[in-house]
Amino acid sequence: MTDLRTPDSAATLEAEADRAAARGDRGGARRLLGQVTAAAPDRIEPWLKLAATCRAEGDLAASLEAISGALRIQPLGFVPLLFKASLLEAAGRMDEAGEAYGYALAQQPAEVPPHLAAAIERARQVNGAYVERAAAALADAAGAFEARLSDSERSRLTRFTSNIVRKTRPFHSEPTHFHYPGLVEREFHERSDFPWLAEVEAATDAIAAEFEAVMSAERAELVPYIQYSADQPVRQWAGLNWNRAW
């Protein structure tokens, strides 16, 4: 009796499953891959093959179960996430598919194989439609009390809902040098906090003219305000370091 717990035996069965799939014996391939995944559940390739085989047979439920096996091994894997989303779409579960496509797109690598281009474009379309539906539902839910909010509160609510559907994302203070503990973090400041802002904006032309006059002076020099030596760890300032275009 073959001991499926050994890597060689599992590899042999997987190769046999590949041959069965190549000759069109999907049922045989599925049975063999089921044995492989049961014996070696920590290998992702057999799960992906099993998911593909089950889908080819039209068994979406079994395919989803198999792709879940792959995601248990690689929860942030781009390909299995994309595959799962496509299965949910094929099953008509469009809201789940739209959300799942969003998870996949968040893990998309910088370079992807050309054969995935159409799938990625479809992912963007379905996710985009899902985001719009979710945003509309949230807007309807908020409509009942939004009129009672101040402009500042309404702006925060709008930002909250757009963050939920991932049209925007929250930003946090991450000072590289001077972090003073205990200060209240504010993502954005309200315009009303700066009553003098309109006066400054009204002087834009005068400020620009003054700047041009200074820069046209014979001894004018725009000195970079970020000046680190090449041997210092300043990756976050790389674009500005010694750059006169700041």
XYZ file of C-alpha atoms in Angstrom:
246
model
C 0.000 0.000 0.000
C 1.375 3.411 -1.003
C 2.190 5.740 1.868
C 0.861 9.125 0.682
C 2.551 10.903 3.554
C 5.936 10.763 1.842
C 6.829 13.675 -0.471
C 7.834 11.329 -3.299
C 4.490 9.511 -3.214
C 2.544 12.775 -3.241
C 4.660 14.051 -6.131
C 4.034 10.825 -8.042
C 0.292 11.158 -7.579
C 0.388 14.793 -8.623
C 2.262 13.886 -11.792
C -0.317 11.192 -12.482
C -3.074 13.769 -11.972
C -1.350 16.073 -14.468
C -1.290 13.275 -17.035
C -4.972 12.530 -16.411
C -5.863 16.200 -16.924
C -3.782 16.332 -20.108
C -5.742 13.473 -21.647
C -9.065 15.020 -20.602
C -9.798 12.777 -17.628
C -10.922 15.509 -15.254
C -12.635 13.113 -12.908
C -9.469 11.084 -12.503
C -7.359 14.195 -12.050
C -9.755 15.506 -9.423
C -9.713 12.245 -7.484
C -5.913 12.089 -7.504
C -5.498 15.760 -6.548
C -7.924 15.219 -3.702
C -5.616 12.524 -2.379
C -2.585 14.781 -2.793
C -4.134 17.729 -0.945
C -5.300 15.446 1.846
C -1.820 13.979 2.221
C 0.140 17.224 1.717
C -2.195 20.098 2.699
C 0.697 22.550 3.081
C 1.521 22.672 -0.654
C -0.290 25.333 -2.634
C 0.111 24.018 -6.205
C -2.097 20.916 -5.765
C -4.842 23.082 -4.242
C -4.709 25.443 -7.216
C -4.833 22.533 -9.649
C -7.747 20.988 -7.766
C -9.625 24.305 -7.792
C -9.085 24.655 -11.542
C -10.163 21.060 -12.200
C -13.341 21.412 -10.127
C -14.182 24.638 -11.926
C -13.664 22.992 -15.294
C -16.167 20.338 -14.190
C -18.648 23.058 -13.259
C -18.471 22.335 -9.522
C -18.052 25.876 -8.191
C -18.654 24.883 -4.570
C -15.839 22.331 -4.651
C -13.600 24.800 -6.480
C -14.204 27.411 -3.773
C -13.380 24.863 -1.114
C -10.134 23.998 -2.892
C -9.082 27.613 -3.380
C -9.709 28.151 0.327
C -7.105 25.450 0.891
C -4.627 27.462 -1.174
C -5.455 30.641 0.750
C -4.881 28.929 4.074
C -1.293 28.497 2.922
C -0.948 31.904 1.268
C -3.662 34.249 2.638
C -2.340 37.233 0.683
C -1.570 35.375 -2.524
C -2.579 37.438 -5.547
C -3.426 34.512 -7.832
C -5.566 32.530 -5.347
C -7.368 35.726 -4.282
C -8.086 36.563 -7.915
C -9.241 32.995 -8.540
C -11.586 33.048 -5.531
C -13.122 36.337 -6.646
C -13.750 34.967 -10.138
C -15.466 31.912 -8.634
C -17.744 34.111 -6.544
C -18.589 36.107 -9.658
C -19.348 32.931 -11.597
C -21.658 31.876 -8.761
C -23.550 35.162 -9.058
C -22.433 36.393 -5.642
C -21.557 39.821 -6.988
C -21.116 41.794 -3.777
C -18.819 39.127 -2.360
C -16.989 38.970 -5.687
C -16.554 42.743 -5.809
C -15.103 42.818 -2.316
C -12.861 39.813 -3.026
C -11.567 41.409 -6.223
C -10.613 44.419 -4.104
C -8.566 42.180 -1.815
C -6.854 40.669 -4.854
C -6.062 44.031 -6.447
C -4.553 45.205 -3.166
C -2.004 42.383 -3.499
C -1.293 42.834 -7.215
C 2.467 42.696 -7.828
C 4.271 45.303 -9.893
C 4.703 42.841 -12.743
C 2.081 40.257 -13.691
C 2.041 37.690 -16.518
C 0.363 38.981 -19.695
C -2.218 36.191 -19.627
C -3.705 37.706 -16.438
C -4.312 41.141 -18.004
C -7.944 40.437 -18.914
C -8.666 38.984 -15.482
C -7.174 42.045 -13.792
C -9.236 44.389 -15.940
C -12.361 42.411 -15.062
C -11.380 42.613 -11.392
C -11.202 46.410 -11.633
C -14.613 46.597 -13.311
C -16.426 44.356 -10.832
C -14.710 45.917 -7.827
C -15.466 49.413 -9.109
C -19.163 48.580 -9.500
C -19.204 47.070 -6.008
C -17.579 50.178 -4.533
C -20.187 52.411 -6.162
C -23.047 50.239 -4.849
C -21.570 50.206 -1.359
C -20.991 53.956 -1.413
C -24.593 54.577 -2.529
C -25.942 52.333 0.225
C -23.899 54.160 2.853
C -25.009 57.529 1.496
C -28.655 56.444 1.728
C -28.125 55.244 5.295
C -26.525 58.544 6.289
C -29.059 60.711 4.493
C -31.588 60.557 7.297
C -29.430 62.497 9.748
C -26.772 64.171 7.556
C -28.775 67.395 7.348
C -28.440 67.823 11.100
C -24.643 67.781 10.964
C -22.328 70.758 10.854
C -20.120 71.265 7.805
C -17.162 69.832 9.717
C -19.074 66.755 10.872
C -20.485 66.227 7.381
C -16.979 66.328 5.919
C -15.809 63.739 8.454
C -18.791 61.495 7.676
C -18.088 61.711 3.955
C -14.483 60.763 4.573
C -15.581 57.905 6.847
C -17.844 56.391 4.199
C -15.235 56.742 1.446
C -12.690 55.010 3.679
C -15.100 52.125 4.296
C -15.467 51.406 0.586
C -11.732 52.031 0.072
C -12.121 54.976 -2.270
C -9.802 56.714 0.168
C -7.638 55.502 3.017
C -6.786 56.919 6.425
C -3.501 58.732 6.901
C -1.609 58.741 10.166
C 1.109 60.997 11.485
C 4.467 59.287 11.056
C 7.082 61.910 11.917
C 10.607 60.871 11.035
C 12.304 63.077 13.612
C 10.169 64.923 16.122
C 7.278 63.042 17.642
C 5.762 64.740 20.680
C 3.721 62.172 22.700
C 0.138 62.867 23.629
C -0.799 65.230 20.834
C -4.184 64.613 19.227
C -3.720 63.236 15.734
C -5.640 65.114 13.052
C -5.617 63.686 9.555
C -6.738 66.961 7.961
C -7.317 70.394 9.462
C -10.553 72.263 8.871
C -10.364 75.469 6.881
C -12.352 77.183 9.626
C -9.392 76.657 11.980
C -7.447 79.252 9.982
C -9.510 82.455 9.713
C -6.583 84.270 8.087
C -6.326 81.828 5.177
C -8.536 83.816 2.805
C -6.344 86.869 3.256
C -3.216 84.892 2.378
C -4.894 83.373 -0.675
C -5.987 86.816 -1.835
C -2.332 87.872 -1.799
C -1.223 84.992 -4.027
C -0.235 87.216 -6.955
C 1.722 89.585 -4.729
C 3.544 86.691 -3.035
C 4.365 85.128 -6.406
C 5.666 88.435 -7.751
C 7.877 88.894 -4.694
C 9.265 85.394 -5.141
C 10.031 85.990 -8.821
C 11.814 89.229 -7.921
C 13.976 87.448 -5.341
C 14.797 84.597 -7.742
C 15.787 86.968 -10.520
C 18.296 88.719 -8.278
C 21.924 88.223 -9.267
C 22.928 86.314 -6.117
C 19.699 84.365 -5.670
C 20.100 80.662 -4.997
C 17.440 78.088 -4.144
C 19.163 76.024 -1.462
C 17.767 72.527 -0.826
C 16.316 72.314 2.654
C 16.987 68.542 2.859
C 20.733 67.996 3.037
C 21.808 64.537 4.165
C 25.098 62.906 3.304
C 25.078 59.899 1.002
C 25.924 57.476 3.824
C 22.882 58.354 5.957
C 19.703 56.191 5.950
C 17.296 58.706 4.438
C 15.281 56.612 2.028
C 12.074 58.497 2.839
C 13.758 61.756 1.813
C 15.505 60.422 -1.284
C 13.400 62.467 -3.685
C 14.138 65.740 -1.887
C 17.690 65.196 -0.678
C 19.907 67.908 -2.220
C 17.186 68.563 -4.787
C 16.924 72.190 -5.927
C 13.523 71.526 -7.479
C 11.765 71.375 -4.119
